[in-house]
Coordinates of C-alpha atoms and ligand atoms in Angstrom, one line a residue:
Chain A
M1 CA 148.1 107.6 163.8
S2 CA 147.5 103.9 163.6
I3 CA 146.6 101.2 161.2
S4 CA 142.8 101.4 160.8
G5 CA 142.4 98.3 158.7
A6 CA 138.7 97.5 158.8
P7 CA 139.1 93.9 157.6
I8 CA 141.8 93.3 160.2
Q9 CA 139.9 94.4 163.2
T10 CA 136.4 93.3 162.3
E11 CA 137.3 89.7 161.9
A12 CA 137.1 88.8 165.5
T13 CA 133.8 90.5 166.0
T14 CA 131.9 89.4 162.9
T15 CA 128.6 87.8 163.6
D16 CA 127.3 84.8 161.6
K17 CA 125.4 87.1 159.3
G18 CA 128.5 89.3 158.8
L19 CA 130.5 86.2 158.0
A20 CA 127.9 85.0 155.5
A21 CA 127.8 88.4 153.9
Q22 CA 131.6 88.6 153.8
F23 CA 131.7 85.1 152.2
L24 CA 129.0 86.1 149.7
G25 CA 130.9 89.4 149.0
S26 CA 134.2 87.6 148.4
I27 CA 132.4 85.2 146.0
I28 CA 130.8 88.0 144.1
R29 CA 134.1 89.8 143.8
S30 CA 136.0 86.7 142.9
R31 CA 136.9 86.7 139.3
E32 CA 135.9 83.1 138.7
T33 CA 132.3 83.6 139.7
S34 CA 131.0 84.8 136.4
I35 CA 132.4 82.0 134.4
I36 CA 131.2 79.3 136.8
L37 CA 127.8 80.8 136.7
A38 CA 127.9 80.8 132.9
A39 CA 128.8 77.1 132.9
I40 CA 125.9 76.2 135.2
I41 CA 123.3 78.3 133.4
L42 CA 124.4 77.0 130.0
S43 CA 124.3 73.4 131.2
I44 CA 120.7 73.9 132.5
Y45 CA 119.7 75.6 129.3
F46 CA 121.0 72.8 127.1
Q47 CA 119.6 70.1 129.3
S48 CA 116.2 71.6 129.0
T49 CA 116.4 72.0 125.2
A50 CA 118.3 68.8 124.5
P51 CA 117.7 66.1 127.1
A52 CA 120.6 64.0 125.8
F53 CA 122.9 66.7 127.2
F54 CA 123.4 64.9 130.5
S55 CA 123.5 61.4 129.0
Q56 CA 126.6 59.5 130.0
S57 CA 128.2 59.4 126.5
N58 CA 127.7 63.1 126.1
V59 CA 129.2 64.0 129.4
V60 CA 132.2 61.8 128.6
N61 CA 132.6 63.6 125.3
L62 CA 132.4 67.0 127.0
G63 CA 134.9 65.9 129.7
F64 CA 137.5 64.9 127.1
Y65 CA 137.1 68.1 125.2
A66 CA 137.2 70.4 128.2
A67 CA 140.0 68.5 129.9
T68 CA 142.5 68.8 127.0
T69 CA 141.7 72.5 126.5
A70 CA 141.9 73.2 130.2
I71 CA 145.4 71.6 130.6
I72 CA 146.8 73.7 127.7
A73 CA 145.0 76.8 129.1
A74 CA 146.7 76.4 132.5
G75 CA 150.1 76.9 130.8
E76 CA 148.8 79.6 128.6
V77 CA 147.5 81.6 131.6
M78 CA 151.0 81.5 133.2
V79 CA 152.5 83.0 130.0
L80 CA 149.7 85.5 129.6
I81 CA 150.2 86.7 133.2
C82 CA 153.9 87.4 132.3
G83 CA 152.5 89.7 129.6
E84 CA 153.5 87.3 126.8
V85 CA 151.6 84.8 124.6
D86 CA 152.5 81.4 123.3
L87 CA 151.0 80.6 119.9
S88 CA 153.1 77.5 119.4
V89 CA 151.6 75.4 122.1
G90 CA 149.1 73.6 119.8
Q91 CA 152.0 72.5 117.6
V92 CA 153.9 71.1 120.7
Y93 CA 150.7 69.3 121.5
A94 CA 151.0 67.5 118.1
L95 CA 154.8 67.0 118.2
A96 CA 155.1 65.5 121.7
P97 CA 153.3 62.2 121.0
F98 CA 155.5 61.7 117.9
I99 CA 158.6 62.1 120.0
M100 CA 157.2 59.6 122.5
F101 CA 156.3 57.2 119.7
Y102 CA 159.8 57.3 118.0
A103 CA 161.6 57.1 121.3
H104 CA 159.5 54.0 122.2
R105 CA 160.2 52.5 118.8
A106 CA 163.9 53.1 119.4
G107 CA 163.6 50.7 122.3
V108 CA 162.9 52.6 125.5
P109 CA 159.9 51.8 127.7
Y110 CA 156.8 54.0 127.3
L111 CA 157.2 56.0 130.6
V112 CA 160.8 56.9 129.6
A113 CA 159.7 57.7 126.1
M114 CA 157.1 60.0 127.6
A115 CA 159.7 61.7 129.8
V116 CA 161.9 62.3 126.7
A117 CA 158.9 63.8 124.9
L118 CA 158.1 66.1 127.8
L119 CA 161.7 67.1 128.2
M120 CA 162.1 68.0 124.5
S121 CA 158.9 69.9 124.5
A122 CA 160.1 71.9 127.5
C123 CA 163.1 72.7 125.3
V124 CA 160.7 74.3 122.8
G125 CA 159.5 76.5 125.6
L126 CA 163.1 77.3 126.5
I127 CA 163.8 78.4 122.9
N128 CA 160.6 80.5 122.9
G129 CA 161.6 82.1 126.1
V130 CA 165.2 82.7 125.4
I131 CA 164.5 84.3 122.0
T132 CA 161.8 86.4 123.4
V133 CA 163.8 87.6 126.5
N134 CA 167.4 87.7 125.2
L135 CA 166.8 88.9 121.7
Q136 CA 163.9 91.1 122.8
I137 CA 161.6 89.8 120.1
P138 CA 157.9 90.0 120.9
S139 CA 156.6 86.6 122.0
F140 CA 153.8 86.9 119.4
I141 CA 156.5 86.8 116.7
T142 CA 158.8 84.3 118.4
T143 CA 156.0 81.8 118.9
L144 CA 154.4 82.5 115.5
S145 CA 157.7 81.4 113.9
T146 CA 158.1 78.3 116.2
L147 CA 154.5 77.5 115.4
F148 CA 155.4 77.1 111.7
L149 CA 158.8 75.5 112.5
I150 CA 157.3 72.8 114.7
N151 CA 154.4 72.1 112.4
G152 CA 156.8 71.6 109.5
F153 CA 159.0 69.5 111.7
T154 CA 156.2 67.2 112.9
L155 CA 154.9 66.8 109.3
T156 CA 158.4 65.9 108.1
I157 CA 159.3 63.3 110.7
S158 CA 155.8 61.7 110.4
G159 CA 155.7 61.9 106.6
G160 CA 152.2 63.4 107.2
F161 CA 150.7 60.1 108.3
P162 CA 149.2 59.1 111.7
V163 CA 150.8 56.3 113.7
Q164 CA 149.4 54.0 116.4
P165 CA 151.0 54.1 119.8
N166 CA 149.7 50.6 120.9
A167 CA 150.5 51.4 124.5
P168 CA 149.8 48.9 127.3
A169 CA 146.2 49.2 128.5
A170 CA 147.0 50.0 132.1
L171 CA 149.2 52.9 131.0
A172 CA 146.7 54.1 128.5
N173 CA 144.0 54.0 131.1
F174 CA 146.1 55.9 133.6
F175 CA 146.8 58.6 131.0
G176 CA 143.5 59.3 129.7
V177 CA 141.7 56.6 127.8
N178 CA 139.3 56.7 130.7
A179 CA 137.4 60.0 130.6
L180 CA 137.4 60.2 134.3
S181 CA 141.2 59.9 134.5
Q182 CA 141.7 62.7 131.9
V183 CA 139.3 65.0 133.8
I184 CA 141.1 64.2 137.1
W185 CA 144.4 65.2 135.4
A186 CA 142.9 68.4 134.2
V187 CA 141.4 69.3 137.6
A188 CA 144.5 68.3 139.5
I189 CA 146.7 70.4 137.1
A190 CA 144.4 73.4 137.5
I191 CA 144.5 73.2 141.3
V192 CA 148.2 72.8 141.4
F193 CA 148.9 75.7 139.1
Q194 CA 146.4 77.9 140.8
F195 CA 148.2 77.2 144.0
I196 CA 151.5 77.9 142.4
L197 CA 150.1 81.2 141.1
V198 CA 148.6 82.5 144.3
K199 CA 150.6 80.9 147.0
T200 CA 154.2 80.5 145.9
R201 CA 157.2 82.8 145.2
W202 CA 157.2 81.7 141.5
G203 CA 153.6 82.8 141.1
M204 CA 154.1 86.1 142.9
H205 CA 157.1 86.8 140.7
T206 CA 155.1 85.9 137.6
I207 CA 152.5 88.4 138.6
A208 CA 155.2 91.0 139.4
T209 CA 156.9 90.4 136.0
G210 CA 153.6 90.9 134.1
G211 CA 152.4 93.8 136.3
N212 CA 155.5 95.9 136.2
A213 CA 158.6 94.3 134.5
L214 CA 160.9 97.3 135.1
G215 CA 159.9 97.7 138.8
A216 CA 160.2 94.0 139.5
A217 CA 163.7 94.0 137.9
E218 CA 164.7 97.1 140.0
V219 CA 164.1 95.2 143.2
G220 CA 165.9 92.2 141.9
V221 CA 163.3 89.8 140.5
R222 CA 164.8 87.9 137.6
T223 CA 162.1 88.7 135.2
G224 CA 163.8 87.0 132.2
R225 CA 164.0 83.7 134.1
I226 CA 160.4 83.9 135.2
K227 CA 159.3 84.4 131.6
I228 CA 161.5 81.6 130.2
G229 CA 160.3 79.3 133.0
N230 CA 156.6 79.9 132.2
F231 CA 157.2 79.4 128.5
M232 CA 158.7 76.0 129.4
L233 CA 155.7 75.2 131.7
C234 CA 153.3 76.1 128.9
S235 CA 155.1 73.8 126.3
L236 CA 155.3 71.1 128.9
L237 CA 151.5 71.2 129.6
G238 CA 150.8 71.4 125.8
A239 CA 152.9 68.3 125.4
F240 CA 151.2 66.5 128.2
A241 CA 147.8 67.2 126.8
G242 CA 148.9 65.9 123.4
I243 CA 150.2 62.7 125.0
L244 CA 147.0 62.2 127.0
D245 CA 144.9 62.6 123.8
A246 CA 147.2 60.3 121.9
F247 CA 146.6 57.5 124.4
R248 CA 142.9 58.2 124.4
I249 CA 142.4 58.3 120.6
G250 CA 144.8 55.4 120.1
S251 CA 146.3 57.2 117.2
I252 CA 148.8 60.0 116.8
D253 CA 147.9 62.5 114.1
P254 CA 150.4 65.1 112.9
L255 CA 147.5 67.5 112.2
A256 CA 145.9 67.2 115.6
G257 CA 145.6 70.2 117.9
G258 CA 147.4 73.0 116.1
T259 CA 146.1 76.5 116.0
E260 CA 142.5 75.4 116.7
I261 CA 143.4 74.0 120.2
M262 CA 145.8 76.9 120.9
F263 CA 143.1 79.5 120.2
M264 CA 140.6 77.5 122.2
A265 CA 143.0 77.5 125.2
I266 CA 143.5 81.3 124.9
A267 CA 139.8 81.7 124.5
S268 CA 139.2 79.7 127.7
A269 CA 141.8 81.8 129.5
V270 CA 140.2 85.0 128.4
I271 CA 136.6 84.2 129.1
G272 CA 137.8 82.7 132.4
G273 CA 139.0 86.1 133.5
T274 CA 142.7 86.4 132.4
L275 CA 143.6 89.7 130.9
L276 CA 145.9 89.8 127.9
T277 CA 147.7 92.8 129.4
G278 CA 149.6 90.8 131.9
G279 CA 149.8 90.9 135.7
S280 CA 146.6 89.1 136.5
G281 CA 144.8 85.9 135.7
T282 CA 143.2 82.8 137.0
I283 CA 143.8 79.1 136.1
I284 CA 140.6 77.9 137.8
G285 CA 138.8 80.5 135.7
A286 CA 140.4 79.1 132.6
L287 CA 139.3 75.5 133.6
F288 CA 135.7 76.7 133.7
G289 CA 136.3 78.7 130.6
A290 CA 137.2 75.4 128.9
V291 CA 134.0 73.8 130.3
V292 CA 131.9 76.7 129.0
L293 CA 133.4 76.3 125.5
G294 CA 132.8 72.6 125.7
V295 CA 129.2 73.0 126.8
L296 CA 128.6 75.5 124.1
K297 CA 130.1 73.4 121.4
D298 CA 128.4 70.2 122.6
G299 CA 125.1 71.8 123.3
F300 CA 124.9 73.3 119.8
T301 CA 125.8 70.0 118.2
L302 CA 123.0 68.3 120.2
S303 CA 120.5 71.0 119.3
G304 CA 121.5 70.6 115.6
V305 CA 123.2 74.0 115.3
S306 CA 125.9 74.0 112.7
A307 CA 129.6 74.4 113.5
Y308 CA 129.6 77.7 111.6
T309 CA 127.0 79.1 113.9
F310 CA 129.1 77.9 116.9
D311 CA 132.1 79.9 115.7
M312 CA 129.9 83.0 115.4
I313 CA 128.5 82.5 118.9
L314 CA 132.0 81.9 120.2
G315 CA 133.2 85.1 118.7
L316 CA 130.4 87.0 120.3
A317 CA 130.9 85.2 123.6
I318 CA 134.5 86.2 123.8
L319 CA 133.6 89.9 123.2
V320 CA 130.7 89.8 125.7
T321 CA 132.8 88.1 128.4
M322 CA 135.7 90.5 127.9
F323 CA 133.2 93.4 128.2
V324 CA 131.8 91.9 131.4
N325 CA 135.2 91.2 132.8
V326 CA 136.4 94.7 132.3
R327 CA 133.2 96.0 134.0
L328 CA 133.6 93.5 136.9
S329 CA 137.2 94.4 137.5
R330 CA 136.2 98.0 137.8
L331 CA 133.6 96.9 140.3
R332 CA 136.2 94.9 142.1
A333 CA 138.6 97.9 142.0
A334 CA 135.9 99.9 143.8
G335 CA 135.4 97.2 146.4
G336 CA 138.9 96.0 147.2
G337 CA 140.4 92.8 145.8
R338 CA 142.9 90.2 146.8
Chain B
M1 CA 181.4 109.7 161.4
E2 CA 181.3 109.5 157.7
A3 CA 178.8 107.2 156.1
L4 CA 179.5 107.7 152.4
R5 CA 181.8 109.8 150.3
T6 CA 182.4 110.2 146.6
E7 CA 185.6 111.7 145.1
N8 CA 185.5 113.2 141.7
L9 CA 182.9 111.0 140.2
S10 CA 182.5 111.5 136.5
K11 CA 180.1 110.0 134.0
A12 CA 179.4 110.7 130.4
F13 CA 176.7 109.1 128.2
G14 CA 178.3 109.3 124.7
R15 CA 179.0 113.0 124.3
V16 CA 176.7 114.1 127.1
V17 CA 178.7 114.8 130.2
A18 CA 176.2 114.0 133.0
L19 CA 178.6 114.3 135.9
K20 CA 182.0 115.8 136.2
K21 CA 184.1 115.4 139.3
A22 CA 181.2 115.3 141.8
S23 CA 182.4 115.0 145.4
V24 CA 179.7 114.5 148.0
R25 CA 180.0 113.6 151.6
L26 CA 177.3 112.1 153.7
E27 CA 177.7 111.9 157.5
Q28 CA 176.3 109.1 159.6
G29 CA 172.6 109.8 160.5
E30 CA 172.5 112.9 158.4
V31 CA 169.9 113.9 155.8
L32 CA 171.6 115.5 152.8
G33 CA 169.5 117.4 150.3
L34 CA 170.8 117.2 146.8
L35 CA 169.3 120.0 144.7
G36 CA 169.7 120.9 141.2
D37 CA 167.9 121.8 138.0
N38 CA 166.5 119.2 135.6
G39 CA 169.4 117.5 133.8
A40 CA 171.9 118.6 136.4
G41 CA 173.0 115.0 136.9
K42 CA 171.3 114.2 140.2
S43 CA 169.7 110.9 139.0
T44 CA 173.0 109.9 137.4
L45 CA 174.9 110.4 140.7
M46 CA 172.2 108.4 142.6
K47 CA 172.3 105.6 140.0
I48 CA 176.0 105.3 140.4
L49 CA 175.6 105.0 144.2
T50 CA 172.9 102.3 143.8
G51 CA 175.2 100.3 141.6
F52 CA 173.1 100.8 138.5
H53 CA 175.7 102.8 136.6
R54 CA 179.5 102.4 136.7
P55 CA 181.4 105.7 137.0
D56 CA 183.9 106.6 134.3
S57 CA 186.3 107.8 137.0
G58 CA 186.4 108.7 140.6
R59 CA 186.0 106.8 143.9
I60 CA 183.2 105.8 146.2
L61 CA 184.1 105.3 149.9
L62 CA 181.6 103.5 152.2
R63 CA 182.4 104.2 155.9
G64 CA 186.0 105.1 154.8
Q65 CA 186.5 102.0 152.7
E66 CA 186.7 102.2 148.9
V67 CA 184.1 100.1 147.2
H68 CA 183.4 99.1 143.6
L69 CA 179.7 98.6 143.2
R70 CA 179.1 95.9 140.7
S71 CA 175.3 95.8 140.6
V72 CA 172.2 96.9 142.4
S73 CA 172.1 93.7 144.4
H74 CA 175.7 94.3 145.4
A75 CA 174.9 97.8 146.6
R76 CA 171.9 96.5 148.5
A77 CA 174.0 93.9 150.2
L78 CA 176.2 96.7 151.4
G79 CA 173.2 98.4 152.9
I80 CA 172.6 101.0 150.2
E81 CA 168.9 101.0 149.4
P82 CA 167.4 103.0 146.6
V83 CA 163.9 104.3 146.3
Y84 CA 163.4 104.8 142.6
Q85 CA 161.6 107.6 141.2
D86 CA 159.1 105.1 139.7
L87 CA 158.8 103.4 143.0
A88 CA 159.1 99.8 141.6
L89 CA 155.8 98.7 143.2
I90 CA 153.6 96.1 141.6
N91 CA 150.0 97.3 141.3
E92 CA 148.6 93.8 141.1
L93 CA 150.1 92.7 144.5
N94 CA 148.8 93.7 147.9
V95 CA 150.7 95.9 150.3
Y96 CA 152.6 93.3 152.3
R97 CA 153.5 91.2 149.3
N98 CA 155.0 94.4 147.7
M99 CA 156.9 95.0 150.9
F100 CA 158.4 91.5 150.8
L101 CA 159.0 91.3 147.0
Q102 CA 162.2 89.5 146.4
R103 CA 162.8 88.8 150.1
E104 CA 159.6 86.8 150.7
I105 CA 159.2 84.7 153.9
R106 CA 158.7 81.1 152.8
S107 CA 157.8 77.9 154.5
W108 CA 158.6 74.5 153.1
G109 CA 161.9 75.8 151.8
P110 CA 162.6 74.9 148.2
L111 CA 158.9 74.7 147.2
G112 CA 158.8 78.5 147.8
I113 CA 155.3 78.5 149.5
L114 CA 154.7 81.9 150.8
N115 CA 154.0 82.5 154.4
D116 CA 151.5 85.2 154.0
S117 CA 150.3 85.5 157.6
L118 CA 153.9 86.1 158.8
M119 CA 154.7 88.6 156.1
R120 CA 151.4 90.4 156.8
S121 CA 152.0 90.6 160.5
K122 CA 155.7 91.7 160.1
A123 CA 154.7 94.3 157.5
K124 CA 152.0 95.6 159.9
E125 CA 154.4 95.8 162.7
H126 CA 156.9 97.6 160.6
L127 CA 154.5 100.1 159.2
T128 CA 153.0 100.8 162.6
A129 CA 156.5 101.4 164.0
M130 CA 157.1 103.8 161.2
R131 CA 153.7 105.3 161.8
V132 CA 152.7 104.8 158.2
N133 CA 148.9 104.9 158.1
I134 CA 147.5 102.4 155.5
P135 CA 143.8 101.5 155.6
S136 CA 144.4 97.8 155.0
L137 CA 147.4 95.7 154.1
D138 CA 145.2 93.4 152.0
V139 CA 144.4 95.9 149.3
Q140 CA 146.2 96.1 146.0
I141 CA 148.8 98.8 145.9
S142 CA 146.9 100.4 143.0
K143 CA 144.1 101.4 145.4
L144 CA 146.4 103.6 147.5
S145 CA 147.2 107.3 147.0
G146 CA 150.5 108.5 145.6
G147 CA 151.7 109.5 149.1
Q148 CA 150.8 106.1 150.6
R149 CA 152.6 104.3 147.8
Q150 CA 155.7 106.4 148.2
A151 CA 155.6 105.8 152.0
I152 CA 155.4 102.0 151.4
A153 CA 158.3 102.2 148.9
V154 CA 160.4 104.0 151.6
A155 CA 159.3 101.7 154.4
R156 CA 160.2 98.7 152.2
S157 CA 163.7 100.0 151.7
V158 CA 164.2 100.8 155.4
F159 CA 162.9 97.4 156.3
S160 CA 165.9 95.6 155.1
D161 CA 168.6 96.9 157.4
A162 CA 169.3 99.9 155.2
K163 CA 172.3 101.9 156.3
I164 CA 172.1 104.5 153.5
L165 CA 168.8 105.5 151.8
L166 CA 168.8 107.1 148.4
L167 CA 165.5 108.9 147.6
D168 CA 165.2 110.2 144.1
E169 CA 162.6 113.0 143.9
P170 CA 160.3 111.4 146.5
T171 CA 157.8 114.3 146.4
A172 CA 157.8 115.0 142.7
A173 CA 154.3 115.1 141.3
M174 CA 152.7 115.1 144.7
G175 CA 150.4 117.4 146.5
V176 CA 151.2 119.2 149.7
K177 CA 149.3 116.8 151.9
E178 CA 150.9 113.8 150.2
S179 CA 154.4 115.2 150.5
A180 CA 153.8 115.8 154.1
I181 CA 153.5 112.0 154.6
I182 CA 157.0 111.5 153.1
L183 CA 158.6 114.4 154.8
D184 CA 157.2 113.1 158.1
L185 CA 158.7 109.7 157.4
I186 CA 162.1 111.1 156.6
R187 CA 162.0 113.2 159.8
R188 CA 161.2 110.2 161.9
L189 CA 164.0 108.2 160.3
K190 CA 166.4 111.0 161.0
D191 CA 165.3 111.1 164.6
K192 CA 166.1 107.4 165.0
G193 CA 169.5 108.1 163.6
E194 CA 170.1 104.6 162.2
V195 CA 170.1 105.5 158.5
S196 CA 171.9 108.2 156.5
I197 CA 169.8 109.7 153.8
I198 CA 170.3 111.5 150.5
V199 CA 167.1 113.2 149.2
V200 CA 167.1 114.4 145.6
A201 CA 164.7 117.2 144.8
H202 CA 164.4 120.1 142.5
N203 CA 161.8 121.8 144.6
Y204 CA 164.1 122.8 147.4
A205 CA 161.5 124.7 149.4
Q206 CA 159.7 121.5 150.2
I207 CA 162.6 119.5 151.6
F208 CA 164.6 122.4 153.1
D209 CA 163.3 121.8 156.6
V210 CA 164.2 118.1 156.8
C211 CA 167.7 118.4 155.6
D212 CA 170.8 118.8 157.7
R213 CA 172.9 119.9 154.8
I214 CA 172.2 121.1 151.3
N215 CA 174.3 120.4 148.2
L216 CA 173.7 122.1 144.9
L217 CA 174.5 120.2 141.8
Q218 CA 174.9 122.4 138.7
N219 CA 176.1 121.2 135.4
G220 CA 177.5 118.0 136.8
E221 CA 179.4 119.6 139.6
I222 CA 178.7 120.3 143.3
S223 CA 178.7 124.1 143.3
F224 CA 177.4 124.7 146.8
N225 CA 177.7 122.8 150.1
S226 CA 176.4 124.2 153.3
R227 CA 174.7 123.2 156.5
T228 CA 171.0 124.0 156.3
S229 CA 171.3 126.3 159.4
D230 CA 174.0 128.4 157.6
T231 CA 171.9 129.0 154.5
S232 CA 168.3 130.0 153.6
I233 CA 165.8 129.4 151.0
E234 CA 166.5 133.0 149.8
E235 CA 170.2 132.3 149.3
L236 CA 169.4 129.1 147.4
T237 CA 166.9 131.0 145.2
R238 CA 169.6 133.6 144.5
L239 CA 172.1 130.9 143.5
V240 CA 169.6 129.2 141.2
V241 CA 168.5 132.5 139.6
D242 CA 172.1 133.4 139.1
E243 CA 172.7 130.2 137.3
Y244 CA 169.6 130.7 135.2
R245 CA 170.9 134.2 134.2
A246 CA 174.3 132.8 133.4
A247 CA 172.7 130.1 131.3
R248 CA 170.6 132.6 129.5
E249 CA 173.6 134.8 128.7
R250 CA 175.4 131.8 127.4
V251 CA 172.5 131.1 125.1
T252 CA 172.0 134.7 123.9
N253 CA 175.8 135.2 123.4
T254 CA 176.1 132.3 121.0
Ligands
ADP401 N1 171.1 106.6 130.2 C1 171.4 107.8 129.7 N2 171.8 107.9 128.4 C2 172.1 109.1 127.9 N3 172.0 110.3 128.5 C3 171.6 110.3 129.8 C4 171.3 109.1 130.5 N4 170.9 109.3 131.7 C5 171.1 110.7 131.8 N5 171.5 111.2 130.7 C6 171.8 112.7 130.5 O1 172.6 113.1 131.5 C7 172.2 114.4 132.0 C8 171.9 114.3 133.5 O2 170.7 113.6 133.7 P1 170.1 113.2 135.1 O3 171.2 112.7 136.0 O4 168.9 112.3 134.9 O5 169.6 114.6 135.6 P2 168.7 115.0 136.8 O6 168.3 113.8 137.5 O7 169.4 116.0 137.6 O8 167.5 115.7 136.2 C9 171.0 114.8 131.2 O9 171.5 115.6 130.1 C10 170.5 113.5 130.6 O10 169.9 113.7 129.4
MG402 MG1 166.2 112.8 137.9

């Protein structure tokens, strides 16, 4: 008996053609492929029907929209892989800029105020996680209640009115007034988190926790800590996205984000290839999921399709991509995965 | 030499007495078959030895020294490695990542970046040494057969310097061919003589050949203890049937 691993032994002897075929095969099997293809095809389609699609102002618009959603989606994917869900992240998105604003007004410099806001937002994640793990309340319920709690809190401290951050230009530019900087943030966050997911112990334990919580605990993985940590990351990223948008818009609105942006982030994750059942997901996929949502929304606006139609199309798109994803993962199961 | 001994271990769950005064003795390098009907208390005894349950009374001696097992991690640190009935494998992870779960090889220290190539080559080396035949180490565990999964779970436990291996029903719900993989593995481990093994089973015909000694656990007590060479499948069958008759009489008499 010996190990007869085909991929192991063929590596040395593959010809160029074999390599190309292998490469192609791995791309086709990769779970991000379908969503990237969708993004490209949709862009081509909208460019041909509405030539303004690739105009500079429109691309900038699209970039802002997709970047915000993608940053939140990165955190949401981590939570979804644990087998949990965070419904409160859109409220953290709205709360964090207010914390920053009030901290700044209390006399600390903007960067410190921002750190305070991020820290307090991470505490929201900590609360979500501890309640879910220690009191064994489903995260759907935990985060549903923190959703309302935070929303009410933000409205209370703001009195329901928007405020102006008036941040120094250099800072505002670095954190997102410039569309390019916001897109760079989104891409960098997606790459870093994808790396964490596939190449670090934290990512591996996150997958293990979502894949088989009891089994992971039996070999000593601290599944509770993993879940709590990922809730904190999700809140942190939601807060960061909120702060970026606050700088960009130049105004902090207590009604910004909310359930709308949370559902968009979950939709991006799902059409990007993350299963809600836990144990598997992709952050790069969610990034492209956000791009697809942005392209759809934007393209329809340009073509004069109403927002109502957009929602119907989005609903269908989620169903279709889920269907395709389930099919594809069966295909992958037959062909070997990563 | 004695690897592990229990003295009068008892354990009750509420009013259910799962284990009463169970005394078991495991010699160094020996394979002990722990047989018994469903509900006899086999898993409870194993879970006490893995540090998962605390006994109500009784003592555990490891190489002659009394130990109080505080947790699964504590027991593992002492060289007691369990292979759970549910295997504790993660379907979504590949073979070598499962083998290294919770003892990952990392580079860049605190960042926790996984050294996949090293884990892969070590896992390959180890599985080859144990002659476990897996088509590829890169496939997800879910793609493997039940026997291969069980073999990997066993190999993972032996990997970590295990002194005592506790296998709870390793061949349950497995075909003849699949079971053969596991029984082969146990036999090879026995030949190397580095680990002492307790195998729990309720199908004793299957594991009879690999065991050095057989203990029968009935109603929470060890009712029979014999070297395999001094007993036979026929004798075990008779003992079990007798118990079954006795149990039936108890039921019909009340
Ligand atoms: N965690 C538990 N809580 C309550 N009762 C239990 C628990 N574990 C086992 N038991 C009971 O203890 C008895 C022995 O169970 P177990 O050790 O699993 O038997 P076996 O593994 O031999 O089939 C059974 O009656 C079972 O119902
Ligand atoms: Mg059992």
